[in-house]
Short mmCIF file of C-alpha atoms in Angstrom, two decimals:
data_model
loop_
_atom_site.label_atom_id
_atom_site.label_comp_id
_atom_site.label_asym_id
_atom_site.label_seq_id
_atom_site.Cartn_x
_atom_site.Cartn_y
_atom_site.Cartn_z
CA UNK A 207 0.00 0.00 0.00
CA UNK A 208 0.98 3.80 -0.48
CA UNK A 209 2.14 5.75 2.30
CA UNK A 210 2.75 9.18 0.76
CA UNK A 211 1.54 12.77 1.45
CA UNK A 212 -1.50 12.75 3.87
CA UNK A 213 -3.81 15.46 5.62
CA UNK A 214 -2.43 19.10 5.12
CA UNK A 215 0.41 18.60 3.15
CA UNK A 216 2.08 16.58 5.83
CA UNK A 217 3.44 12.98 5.09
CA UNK A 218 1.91 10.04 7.01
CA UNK A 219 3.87 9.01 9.93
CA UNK A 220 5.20 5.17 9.33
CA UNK A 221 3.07 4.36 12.68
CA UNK A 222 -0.03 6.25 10.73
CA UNK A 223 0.60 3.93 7.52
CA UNK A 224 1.26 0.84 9.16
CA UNK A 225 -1.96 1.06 11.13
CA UNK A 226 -3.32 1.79 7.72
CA UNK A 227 -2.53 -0.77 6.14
CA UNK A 228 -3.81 -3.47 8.90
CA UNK A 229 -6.38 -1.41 8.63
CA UNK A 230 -7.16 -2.47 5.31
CA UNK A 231 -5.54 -5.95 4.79
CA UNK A 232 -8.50 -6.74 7.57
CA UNK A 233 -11.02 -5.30 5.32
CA UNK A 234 -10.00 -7.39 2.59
CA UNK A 235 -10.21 -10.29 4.51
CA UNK A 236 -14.05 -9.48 5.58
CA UNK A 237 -14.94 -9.07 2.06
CA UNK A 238 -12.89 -12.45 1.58
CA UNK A 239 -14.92 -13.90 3.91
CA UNK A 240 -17.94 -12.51 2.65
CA UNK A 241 -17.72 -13.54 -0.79
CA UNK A 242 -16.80 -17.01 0.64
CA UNK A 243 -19.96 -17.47 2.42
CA UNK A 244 -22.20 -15.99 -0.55
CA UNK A 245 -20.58 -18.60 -2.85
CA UNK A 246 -21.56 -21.25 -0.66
CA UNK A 247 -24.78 -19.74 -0.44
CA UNK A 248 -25.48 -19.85 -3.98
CA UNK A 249 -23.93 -23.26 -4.64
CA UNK A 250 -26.50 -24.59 -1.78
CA UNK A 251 -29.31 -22.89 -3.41
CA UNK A 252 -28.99 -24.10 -6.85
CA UNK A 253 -27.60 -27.85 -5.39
CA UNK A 254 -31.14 -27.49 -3.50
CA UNK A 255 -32.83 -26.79 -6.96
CA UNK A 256 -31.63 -29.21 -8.40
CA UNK A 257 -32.51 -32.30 -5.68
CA UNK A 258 -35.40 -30.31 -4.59
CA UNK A 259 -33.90 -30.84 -1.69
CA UNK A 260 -35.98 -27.86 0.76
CA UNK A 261 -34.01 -28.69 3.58
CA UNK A 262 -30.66 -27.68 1.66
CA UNK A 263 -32.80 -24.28 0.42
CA UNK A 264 -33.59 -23.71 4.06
CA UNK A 265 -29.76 -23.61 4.69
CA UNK A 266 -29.08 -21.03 2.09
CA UNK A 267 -31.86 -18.89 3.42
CA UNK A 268 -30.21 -19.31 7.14
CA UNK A 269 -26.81 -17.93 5.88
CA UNK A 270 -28.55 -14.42 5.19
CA UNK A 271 -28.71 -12.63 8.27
CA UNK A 272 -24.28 -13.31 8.63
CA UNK A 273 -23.95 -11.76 5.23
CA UNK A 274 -26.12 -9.13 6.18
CA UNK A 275 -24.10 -8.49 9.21
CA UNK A 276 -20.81 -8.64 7.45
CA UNK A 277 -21.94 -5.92 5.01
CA UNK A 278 -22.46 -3.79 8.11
CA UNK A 279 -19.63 -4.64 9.28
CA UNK A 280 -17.31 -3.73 6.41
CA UNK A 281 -19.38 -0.88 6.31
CA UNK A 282 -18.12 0.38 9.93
CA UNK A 283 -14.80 -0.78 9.61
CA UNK A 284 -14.12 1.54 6.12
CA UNK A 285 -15.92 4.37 7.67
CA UNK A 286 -13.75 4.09 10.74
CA UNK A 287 -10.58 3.52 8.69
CA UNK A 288 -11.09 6.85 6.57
CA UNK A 289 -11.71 8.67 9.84
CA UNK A 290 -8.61 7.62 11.67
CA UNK A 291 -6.35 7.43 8.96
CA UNK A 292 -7.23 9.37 6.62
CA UNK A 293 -5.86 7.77 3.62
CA UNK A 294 -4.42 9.27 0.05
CA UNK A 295 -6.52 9.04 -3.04
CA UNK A 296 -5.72 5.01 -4.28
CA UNK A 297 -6.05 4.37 -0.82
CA UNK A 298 -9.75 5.79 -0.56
CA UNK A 299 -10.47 3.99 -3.70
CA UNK A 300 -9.35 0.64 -2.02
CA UNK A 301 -11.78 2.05 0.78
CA UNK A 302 -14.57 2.71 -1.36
CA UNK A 303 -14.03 -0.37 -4.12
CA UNK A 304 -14.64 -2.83 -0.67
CA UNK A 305 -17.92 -0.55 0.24
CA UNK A 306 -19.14 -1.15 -3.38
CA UNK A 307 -18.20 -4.62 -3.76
CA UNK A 308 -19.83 -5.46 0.07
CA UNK A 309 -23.28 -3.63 -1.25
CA UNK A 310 -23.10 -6.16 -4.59
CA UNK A 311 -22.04 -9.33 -2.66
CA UNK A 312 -24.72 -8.09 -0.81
CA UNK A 313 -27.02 -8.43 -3.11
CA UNK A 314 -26.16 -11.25 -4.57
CA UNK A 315 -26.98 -12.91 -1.38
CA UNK A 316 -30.57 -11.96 -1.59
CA UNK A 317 -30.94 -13.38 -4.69
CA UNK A 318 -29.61 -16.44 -3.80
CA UNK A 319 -32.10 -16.16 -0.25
CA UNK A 320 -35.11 -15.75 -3.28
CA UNK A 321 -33.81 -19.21 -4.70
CA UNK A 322 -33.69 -20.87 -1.18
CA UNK A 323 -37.36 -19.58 -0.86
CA UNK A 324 -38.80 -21.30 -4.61
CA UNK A 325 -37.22 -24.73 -3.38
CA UNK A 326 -40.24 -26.17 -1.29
CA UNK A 327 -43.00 -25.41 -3.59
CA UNK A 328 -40.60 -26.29 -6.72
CA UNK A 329 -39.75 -29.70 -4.76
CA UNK A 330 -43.73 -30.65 -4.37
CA UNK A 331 -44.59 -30.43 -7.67
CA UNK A 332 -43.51 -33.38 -9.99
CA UNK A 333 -42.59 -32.16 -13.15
CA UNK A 334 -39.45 -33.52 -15.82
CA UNK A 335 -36.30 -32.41 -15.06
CA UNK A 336 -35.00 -31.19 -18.03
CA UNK A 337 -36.82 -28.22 -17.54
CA UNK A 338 -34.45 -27.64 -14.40
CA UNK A 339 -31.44 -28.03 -16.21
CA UNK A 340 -31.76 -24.87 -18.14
CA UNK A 341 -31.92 -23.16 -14.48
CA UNK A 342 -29.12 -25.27 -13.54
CA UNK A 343 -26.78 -24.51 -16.11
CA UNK A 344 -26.95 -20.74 -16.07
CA UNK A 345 -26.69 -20.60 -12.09
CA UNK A 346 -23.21 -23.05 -12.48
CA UNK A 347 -22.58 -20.25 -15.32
CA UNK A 348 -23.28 -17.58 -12.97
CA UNK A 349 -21.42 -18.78 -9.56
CA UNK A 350 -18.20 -19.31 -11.73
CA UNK A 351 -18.56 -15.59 -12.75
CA UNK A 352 -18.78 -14.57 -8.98
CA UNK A 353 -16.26 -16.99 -8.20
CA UNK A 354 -13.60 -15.50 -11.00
CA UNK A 355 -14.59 -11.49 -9.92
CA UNK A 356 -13.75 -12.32 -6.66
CA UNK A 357 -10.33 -14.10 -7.43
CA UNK A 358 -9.64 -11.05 -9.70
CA UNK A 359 -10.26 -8.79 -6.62
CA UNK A 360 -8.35 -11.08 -4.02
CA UNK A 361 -5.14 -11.51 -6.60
CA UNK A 362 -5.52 -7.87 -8.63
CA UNK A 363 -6.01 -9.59 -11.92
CA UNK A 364 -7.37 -7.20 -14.15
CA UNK A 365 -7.31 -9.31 -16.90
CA UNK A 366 -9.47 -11.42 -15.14
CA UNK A 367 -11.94 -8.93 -14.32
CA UNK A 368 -12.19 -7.29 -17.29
CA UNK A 369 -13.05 -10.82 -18.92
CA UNK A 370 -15.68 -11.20 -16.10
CA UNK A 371 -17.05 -7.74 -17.17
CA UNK A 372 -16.91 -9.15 -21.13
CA UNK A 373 -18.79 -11.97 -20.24
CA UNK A 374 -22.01 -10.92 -19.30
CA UNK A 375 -24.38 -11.43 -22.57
CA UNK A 376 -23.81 -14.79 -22.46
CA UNK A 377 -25.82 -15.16 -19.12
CA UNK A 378 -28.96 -12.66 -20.77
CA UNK A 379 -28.87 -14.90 -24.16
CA UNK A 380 -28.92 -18.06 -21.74
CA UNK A 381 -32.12 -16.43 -19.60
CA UNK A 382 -34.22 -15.30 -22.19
CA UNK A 383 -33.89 -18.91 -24.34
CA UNK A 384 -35.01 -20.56 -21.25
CA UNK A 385 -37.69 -18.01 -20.82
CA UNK A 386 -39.46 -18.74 -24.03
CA UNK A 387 -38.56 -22.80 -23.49
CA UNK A 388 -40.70 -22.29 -19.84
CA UNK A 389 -43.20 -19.93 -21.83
CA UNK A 390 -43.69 -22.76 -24.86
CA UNK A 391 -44.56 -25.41 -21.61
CA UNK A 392 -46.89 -23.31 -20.13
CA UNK A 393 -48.92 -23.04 -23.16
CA UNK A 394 -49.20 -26.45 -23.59
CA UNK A 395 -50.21 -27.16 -20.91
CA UNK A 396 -51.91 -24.98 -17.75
CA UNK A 397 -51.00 -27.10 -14.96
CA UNK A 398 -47.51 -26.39 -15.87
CA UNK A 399 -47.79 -23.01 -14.68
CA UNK A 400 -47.33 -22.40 -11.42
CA UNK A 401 -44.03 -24.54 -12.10
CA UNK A 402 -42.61 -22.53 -14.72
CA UNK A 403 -43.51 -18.95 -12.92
CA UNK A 404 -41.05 -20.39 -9.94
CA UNK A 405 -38.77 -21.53 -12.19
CA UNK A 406 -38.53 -17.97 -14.27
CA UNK A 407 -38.13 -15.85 -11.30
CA UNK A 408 -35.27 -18.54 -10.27
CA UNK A 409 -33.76 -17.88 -13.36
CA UNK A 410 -34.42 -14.04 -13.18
CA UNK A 411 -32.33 -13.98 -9.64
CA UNK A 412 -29.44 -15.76 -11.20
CA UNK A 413 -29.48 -13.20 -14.26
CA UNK A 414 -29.19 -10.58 -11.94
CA UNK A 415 -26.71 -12.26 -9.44
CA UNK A 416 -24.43 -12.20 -13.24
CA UNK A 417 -25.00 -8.32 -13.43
CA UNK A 418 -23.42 -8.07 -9.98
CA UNK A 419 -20.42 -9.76 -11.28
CA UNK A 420 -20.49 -7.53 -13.54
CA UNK A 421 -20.85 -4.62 -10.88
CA UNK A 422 -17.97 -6.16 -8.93
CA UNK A 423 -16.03 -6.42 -12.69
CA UNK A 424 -16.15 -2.60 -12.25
CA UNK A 425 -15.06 -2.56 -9.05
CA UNK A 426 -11.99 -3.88 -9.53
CA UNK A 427 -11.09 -1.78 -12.51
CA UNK A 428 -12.04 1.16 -10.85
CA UNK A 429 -9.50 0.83 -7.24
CA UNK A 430 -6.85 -0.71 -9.94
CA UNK A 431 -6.99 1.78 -12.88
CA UNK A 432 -8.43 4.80 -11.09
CA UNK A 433 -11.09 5.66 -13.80
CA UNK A 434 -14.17 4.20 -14.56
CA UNK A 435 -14.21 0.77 -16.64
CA UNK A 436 -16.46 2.77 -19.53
CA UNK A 437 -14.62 5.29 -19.62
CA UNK A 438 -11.81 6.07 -22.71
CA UNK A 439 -10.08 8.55 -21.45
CA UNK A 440 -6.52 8.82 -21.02
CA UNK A 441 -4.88 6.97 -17.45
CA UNK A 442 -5.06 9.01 -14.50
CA UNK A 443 -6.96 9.36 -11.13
CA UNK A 444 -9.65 11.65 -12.43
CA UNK A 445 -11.71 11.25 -9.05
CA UNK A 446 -12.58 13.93 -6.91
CA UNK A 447 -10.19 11.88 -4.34
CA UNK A 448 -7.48 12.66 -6.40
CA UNK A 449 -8.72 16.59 -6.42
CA UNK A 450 -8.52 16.49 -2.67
CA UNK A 451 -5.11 14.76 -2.58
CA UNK A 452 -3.94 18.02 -4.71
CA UNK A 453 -5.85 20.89 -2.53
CA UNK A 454 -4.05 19.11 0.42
CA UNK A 455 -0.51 19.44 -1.02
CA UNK B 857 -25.74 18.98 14.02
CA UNK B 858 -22.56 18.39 16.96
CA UNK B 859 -19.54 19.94 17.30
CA UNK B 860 -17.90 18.50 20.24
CA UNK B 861 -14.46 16.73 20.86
CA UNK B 862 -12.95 14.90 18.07
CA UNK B 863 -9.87 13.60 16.96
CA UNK B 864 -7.35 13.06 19.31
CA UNK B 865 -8.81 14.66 22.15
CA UNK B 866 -8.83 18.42 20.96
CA UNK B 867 -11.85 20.02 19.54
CA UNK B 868 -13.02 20.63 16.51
CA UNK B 869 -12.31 23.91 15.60
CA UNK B 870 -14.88 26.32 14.87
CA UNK B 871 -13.69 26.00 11.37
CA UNK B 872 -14.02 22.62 10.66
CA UNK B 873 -16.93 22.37 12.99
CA UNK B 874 -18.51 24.91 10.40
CA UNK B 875 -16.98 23.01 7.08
CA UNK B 876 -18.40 20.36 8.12
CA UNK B 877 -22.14 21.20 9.10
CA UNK B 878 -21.75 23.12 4.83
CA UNK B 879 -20.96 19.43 3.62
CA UNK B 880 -23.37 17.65 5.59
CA UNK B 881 -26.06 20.27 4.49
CA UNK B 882 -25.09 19.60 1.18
CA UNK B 883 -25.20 15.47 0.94
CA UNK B 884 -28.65 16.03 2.59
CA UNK B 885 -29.47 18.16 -0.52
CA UNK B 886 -28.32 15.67 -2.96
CA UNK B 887 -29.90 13.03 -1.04
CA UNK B 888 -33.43 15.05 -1.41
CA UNK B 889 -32.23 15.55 -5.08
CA UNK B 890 -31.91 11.96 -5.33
CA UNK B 891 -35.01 11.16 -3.73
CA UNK B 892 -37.39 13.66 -6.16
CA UNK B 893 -35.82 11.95 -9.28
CA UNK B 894 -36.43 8.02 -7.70
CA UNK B 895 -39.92 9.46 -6.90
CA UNK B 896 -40.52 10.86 -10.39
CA UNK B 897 -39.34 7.86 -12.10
CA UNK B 898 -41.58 5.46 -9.76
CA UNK B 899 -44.77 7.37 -11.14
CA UNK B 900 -43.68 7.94 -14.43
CA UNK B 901 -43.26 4.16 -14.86
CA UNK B 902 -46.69 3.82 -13.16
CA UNK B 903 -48.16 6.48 -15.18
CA UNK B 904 -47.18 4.91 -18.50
CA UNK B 905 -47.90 1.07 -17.17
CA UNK B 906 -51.29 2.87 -16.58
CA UNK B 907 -51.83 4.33 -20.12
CA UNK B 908 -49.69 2.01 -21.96
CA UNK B 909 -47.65 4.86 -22.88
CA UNK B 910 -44.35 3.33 -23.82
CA UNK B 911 -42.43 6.48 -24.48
CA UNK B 912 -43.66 7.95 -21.04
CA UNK B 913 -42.08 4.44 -20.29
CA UNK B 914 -38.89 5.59 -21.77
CA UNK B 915 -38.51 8.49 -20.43
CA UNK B 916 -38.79 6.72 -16.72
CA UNK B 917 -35.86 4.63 -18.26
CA UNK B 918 -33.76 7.48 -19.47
CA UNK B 919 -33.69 9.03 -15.65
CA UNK B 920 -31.72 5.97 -14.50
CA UNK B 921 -28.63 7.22 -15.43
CA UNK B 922 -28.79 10.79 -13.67
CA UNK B 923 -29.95 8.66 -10.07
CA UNK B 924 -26.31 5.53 -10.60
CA UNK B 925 -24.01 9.33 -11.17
CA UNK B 926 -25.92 10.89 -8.31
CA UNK B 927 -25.08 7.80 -5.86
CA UNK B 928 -21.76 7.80 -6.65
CA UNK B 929 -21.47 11.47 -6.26
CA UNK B 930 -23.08 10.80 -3.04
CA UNK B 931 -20.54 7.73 -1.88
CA UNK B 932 -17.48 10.23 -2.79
CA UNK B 933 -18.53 13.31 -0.97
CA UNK B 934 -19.41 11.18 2.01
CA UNK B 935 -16.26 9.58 1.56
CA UNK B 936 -14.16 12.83 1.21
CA UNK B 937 -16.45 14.50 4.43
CA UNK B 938 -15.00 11.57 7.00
CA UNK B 939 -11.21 12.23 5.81
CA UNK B 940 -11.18 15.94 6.03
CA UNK B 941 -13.55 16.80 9.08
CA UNK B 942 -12.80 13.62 11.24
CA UNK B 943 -16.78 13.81 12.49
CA UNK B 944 -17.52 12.16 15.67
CA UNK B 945 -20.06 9.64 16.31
CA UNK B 946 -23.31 10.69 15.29
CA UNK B 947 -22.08 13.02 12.51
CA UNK B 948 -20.54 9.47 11.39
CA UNK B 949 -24.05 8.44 11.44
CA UNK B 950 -25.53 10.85 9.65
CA UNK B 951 -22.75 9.84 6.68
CA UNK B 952 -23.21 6.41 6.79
CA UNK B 953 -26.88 6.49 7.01
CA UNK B 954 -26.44 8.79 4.06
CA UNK B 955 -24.37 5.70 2.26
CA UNK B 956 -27.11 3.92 3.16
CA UNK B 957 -29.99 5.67 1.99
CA UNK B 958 -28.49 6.62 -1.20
CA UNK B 959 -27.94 2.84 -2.19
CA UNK B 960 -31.59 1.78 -1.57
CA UNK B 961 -32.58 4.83 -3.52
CA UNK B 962 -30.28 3.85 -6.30
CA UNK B 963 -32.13 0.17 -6.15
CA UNK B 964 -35.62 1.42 -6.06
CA UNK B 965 -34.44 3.11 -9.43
CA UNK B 966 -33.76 0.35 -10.94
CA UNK B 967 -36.83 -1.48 -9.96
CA UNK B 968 -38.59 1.55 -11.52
CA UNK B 969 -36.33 0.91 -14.50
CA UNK B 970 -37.81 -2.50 -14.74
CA UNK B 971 -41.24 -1.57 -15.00
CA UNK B 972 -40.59 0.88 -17.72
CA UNK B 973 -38.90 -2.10 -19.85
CA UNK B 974 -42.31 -4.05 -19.87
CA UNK B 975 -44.83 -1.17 -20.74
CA UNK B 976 -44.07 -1.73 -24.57
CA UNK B 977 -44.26 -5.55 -24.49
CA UNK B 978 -47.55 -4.85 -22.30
CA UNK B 979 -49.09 -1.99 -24.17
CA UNK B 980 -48.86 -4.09 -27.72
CA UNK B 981 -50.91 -6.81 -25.87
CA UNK B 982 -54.35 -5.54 -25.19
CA UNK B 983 -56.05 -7.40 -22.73
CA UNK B 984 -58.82 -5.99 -19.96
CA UNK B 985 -57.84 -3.08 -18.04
CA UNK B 986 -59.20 -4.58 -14.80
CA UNK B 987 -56.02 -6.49 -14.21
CA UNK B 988 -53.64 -3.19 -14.68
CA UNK B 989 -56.07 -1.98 -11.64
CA UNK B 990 -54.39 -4.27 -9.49
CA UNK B 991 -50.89 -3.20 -9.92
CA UNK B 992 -51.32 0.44 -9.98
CA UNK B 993 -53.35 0.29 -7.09
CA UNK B 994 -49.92 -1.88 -5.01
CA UNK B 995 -47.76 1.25 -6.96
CA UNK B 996 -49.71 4.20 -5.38
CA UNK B 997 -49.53 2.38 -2.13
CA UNK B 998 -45.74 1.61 -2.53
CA UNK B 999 -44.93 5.34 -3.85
CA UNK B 1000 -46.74 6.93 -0.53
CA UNK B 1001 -44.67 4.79 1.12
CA UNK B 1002 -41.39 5.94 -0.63
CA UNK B 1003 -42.33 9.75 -0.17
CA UNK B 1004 -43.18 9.33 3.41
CA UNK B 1005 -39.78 8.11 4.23
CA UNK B 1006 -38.02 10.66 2.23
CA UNK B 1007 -40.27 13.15 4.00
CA UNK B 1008 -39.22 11.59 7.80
CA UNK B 1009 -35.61 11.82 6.40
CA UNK B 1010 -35.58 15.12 5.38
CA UNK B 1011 -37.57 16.50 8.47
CA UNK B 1012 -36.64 13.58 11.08
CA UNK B 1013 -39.43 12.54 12.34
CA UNK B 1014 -39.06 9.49 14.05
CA UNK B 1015 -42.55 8.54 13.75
CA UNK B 1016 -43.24 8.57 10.46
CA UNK B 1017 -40.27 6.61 10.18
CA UNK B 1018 -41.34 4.06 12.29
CA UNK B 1019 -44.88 3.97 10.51
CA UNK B 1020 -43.32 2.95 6.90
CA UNK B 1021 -41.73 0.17 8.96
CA UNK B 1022 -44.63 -1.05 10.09
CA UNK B 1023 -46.82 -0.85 7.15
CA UNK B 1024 -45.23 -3.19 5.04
CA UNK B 1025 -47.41 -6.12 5.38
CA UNK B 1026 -50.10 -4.67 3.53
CA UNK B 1027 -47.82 -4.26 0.56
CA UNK B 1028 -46.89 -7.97 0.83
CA UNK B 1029 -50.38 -9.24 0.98
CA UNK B 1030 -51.44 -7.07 -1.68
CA UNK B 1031 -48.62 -8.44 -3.90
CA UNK B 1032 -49.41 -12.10 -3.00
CA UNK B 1033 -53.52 -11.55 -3.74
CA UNK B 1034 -52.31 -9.99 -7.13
CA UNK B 1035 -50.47 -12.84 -8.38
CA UNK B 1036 -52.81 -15.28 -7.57
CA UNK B 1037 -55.33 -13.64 -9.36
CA UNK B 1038 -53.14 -13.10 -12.38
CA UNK B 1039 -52.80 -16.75 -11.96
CA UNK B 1040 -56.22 -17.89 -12.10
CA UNK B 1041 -56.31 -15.44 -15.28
CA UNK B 1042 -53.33 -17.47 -16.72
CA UNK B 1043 -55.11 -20.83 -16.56
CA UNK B 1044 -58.33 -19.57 -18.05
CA UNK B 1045 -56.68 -19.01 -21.32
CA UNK B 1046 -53.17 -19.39 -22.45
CA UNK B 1047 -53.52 -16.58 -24.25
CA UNK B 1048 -53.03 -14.66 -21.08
CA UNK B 1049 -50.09 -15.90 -20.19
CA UNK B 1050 -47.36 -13.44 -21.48
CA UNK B 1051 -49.34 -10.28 -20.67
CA UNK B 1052 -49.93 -11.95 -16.88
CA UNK B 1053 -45.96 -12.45 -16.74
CA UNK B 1054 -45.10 -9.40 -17.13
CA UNK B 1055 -47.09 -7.75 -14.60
CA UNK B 1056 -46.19 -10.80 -12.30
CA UNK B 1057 -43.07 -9.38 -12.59
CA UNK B 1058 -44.19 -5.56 -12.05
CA UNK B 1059 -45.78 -6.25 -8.80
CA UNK B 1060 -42.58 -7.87 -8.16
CA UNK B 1061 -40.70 -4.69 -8.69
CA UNK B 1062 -43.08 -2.65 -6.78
CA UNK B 1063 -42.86 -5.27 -3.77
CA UNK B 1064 -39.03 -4.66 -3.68
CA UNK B 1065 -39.54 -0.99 -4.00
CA UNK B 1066 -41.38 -1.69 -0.72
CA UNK B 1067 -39.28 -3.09 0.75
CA UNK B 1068 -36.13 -0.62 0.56
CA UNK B 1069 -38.96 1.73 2.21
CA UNK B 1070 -38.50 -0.38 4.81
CA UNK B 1071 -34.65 -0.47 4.87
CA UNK B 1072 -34.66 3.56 4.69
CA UNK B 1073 -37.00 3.85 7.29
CA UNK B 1074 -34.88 1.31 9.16
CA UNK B 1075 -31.70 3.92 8.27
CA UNK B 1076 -33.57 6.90 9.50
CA UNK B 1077 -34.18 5.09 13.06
CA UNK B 1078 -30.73 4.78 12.94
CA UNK B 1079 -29.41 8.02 12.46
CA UNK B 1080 -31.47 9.27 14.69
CA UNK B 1081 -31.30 7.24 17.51
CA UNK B 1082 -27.91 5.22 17.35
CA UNK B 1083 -29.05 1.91 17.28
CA UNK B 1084 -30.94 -0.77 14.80
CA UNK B 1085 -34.67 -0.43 14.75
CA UNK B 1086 -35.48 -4.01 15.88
CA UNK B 1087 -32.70 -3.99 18.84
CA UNK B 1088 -34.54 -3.55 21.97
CA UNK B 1089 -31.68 -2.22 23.99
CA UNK B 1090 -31.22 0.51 26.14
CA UNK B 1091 -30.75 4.27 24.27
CA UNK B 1092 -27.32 4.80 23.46
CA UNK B 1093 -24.79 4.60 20.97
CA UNK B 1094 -23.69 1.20 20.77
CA UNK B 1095 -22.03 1.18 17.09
CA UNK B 1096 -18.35 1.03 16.91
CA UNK B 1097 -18.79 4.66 16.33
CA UNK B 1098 -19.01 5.09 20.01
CA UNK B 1099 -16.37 3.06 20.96
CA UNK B 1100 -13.94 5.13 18.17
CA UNK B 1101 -14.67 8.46 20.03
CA UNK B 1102 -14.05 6.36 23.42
CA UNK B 1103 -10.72 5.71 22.13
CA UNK B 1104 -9.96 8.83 21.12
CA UNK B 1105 -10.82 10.37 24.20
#
């Protein structure tokens, strides 16, 4: 981590940067940890799906209110960190890139919760499986997306993330074929229904789970490269963090 | 807002006591702006769900933008607030909740954003306005509920807080009557099925929408009196917050 030119022109002490930088090596853990626990949370709720297994989707739904909690968590800790530290501009973008990426994994979980949920009335209705596997496939598509945005924020792969970020339309294309393949079986036939609705708001809280890879695809770029991901302009910190770093000097 | 002892022991200075209080007045502001343009594009999706006006739906689409730029402009001015004025506790608060509220504005956009992507697919189909009746009816509701809490923010008034979070059963039960209605609709005649999908997933939105009422009502509670909504502790600060100024003290 950096350890240059603070608050009012003066340079971080070493004790100041140190503390700093435990400061933020334990933030990265809790976001570690985080994305950890909402990987296992998705992998239960789609392992669930697929064996209609409720009790499994009841386990997914438990691990909510400790991902909640974490988010807050993180939340504290980077709010506290900024306060006592006072970091330079990369180092608020660090700062801010594990706010945003808490908020996303965040969300993620809730999706995954919303899965948990559709298991019991998806497990008491018999109906072929092949319709599942369509679900199935895009949430194994999905979880190795989250699982590859969070390596490339762990390791600082930006390769990685930027392929993440590249790799979303193949997740939409994915949902809306299945949506029309659910839609063509509930024409047929009526008592198909019910089934099919679960199944395409299953498959709607996977798609979006993908756009917070996506989101977290950003993230990265953004505390590595200092600009938004979109953006074409030239390389720089063009932040307002980096506009406060120069009225301090 | 506070301007007692803060970093390090000393007091704030007059100065940054006053700096301050200008930037906290001023991410209140942008959260307000924030709020009008999240409550314009919840009833200009409604509107044009209403009429099947699908460029009114557009137009509730197009504000999305403005509302991500606005959170983020929010995020780094609350950012840049704790590094140069050092707040105490509940100023911390008030920039966290801030955080907060900002992020469940920015997701009741999007929800909003949803809705005004299925007005053209639903205005092409033309099927018995009766149905729509449902829907808008769960939208006013939800809206009222979204103005209120922007209105307790703004003004702090505890109660009204605490009134969004206990109204949000009747959005829930309104939501789960509406879809099995649209349902029943569904299995009448296939042809219904598409149109009934689509608002299936409208009162979806507008559920969510609900919901983040909830969380900003929870966030207001919060601010103002230092503790989560549903803990049934004794009054005090019991974040981490308060235990930062202890140690500073």
């Amino acid at each position: 981590m950096t350890s240059e030119p603070a608050k009012d022109g003066l340079p971080m002490t070493d004790h100041t940067t140190k503390a700093f930088d435990v400061d933020l090596r334990e933030l990265t853990r809790m976001i570690e940890e985080m994305g950890r626990l909402v990987e296992r949370q998705i992998a239960d709720s789609l392992d669930a799906l697929a064996s209609r297994d409720s009790e499994l989707g009841q386990r997914a739904i438990a691990l909510d209110p400790s991902i909640d909690a974490l988010q807050h968590e993180i939340e504290e800790k980077a709010v506290l960190t900024i306060a006592r530290r006072q970091p330079m501009a990369i180092d608020l973008r660090e700062i801010v890139g594990a706010l945003r990426i808490a908020n996303d994994l965040e969300r993620v979980g809730d999706l995954a919760k919303n899965i948990g949920k559709r298991v019991l009335p998806l497990s008491e209705d018999l109906h072929p499986a092949n319709l599942m596997v369509g679900v199935e496939r895009m949430g194994e598509l999905v979880l190795g997306r989250i699982r590859q945005v969070l390596d490339s924020y762990a390791n600082r792969k930006l390769e990685l993330a930027l392929a993440v970020w590249n790799g979303d339309e193949e997740v939409d294309s994915m949902c809306t074929s299945l949506f029309r393949e659910l839609l063509t079986y509930m024409m047929e036939d009526a008592r198909n229904i019910t089934y099919c609705i679960h199944l395409m708001f299953c498959a709607k809280n996977i798609e979006r789970m993908g756009d917070h890879a996506t989101n977290i695809a950003e993230t990265v770029y953004y505390i590595m490269e200092g600009r938004a991901i979109t953006e074409q302009r030239p390389k720089g910190d063009t932040t307002s963090f980096a506009a406060m770093v120069a009225e301090k000097r």
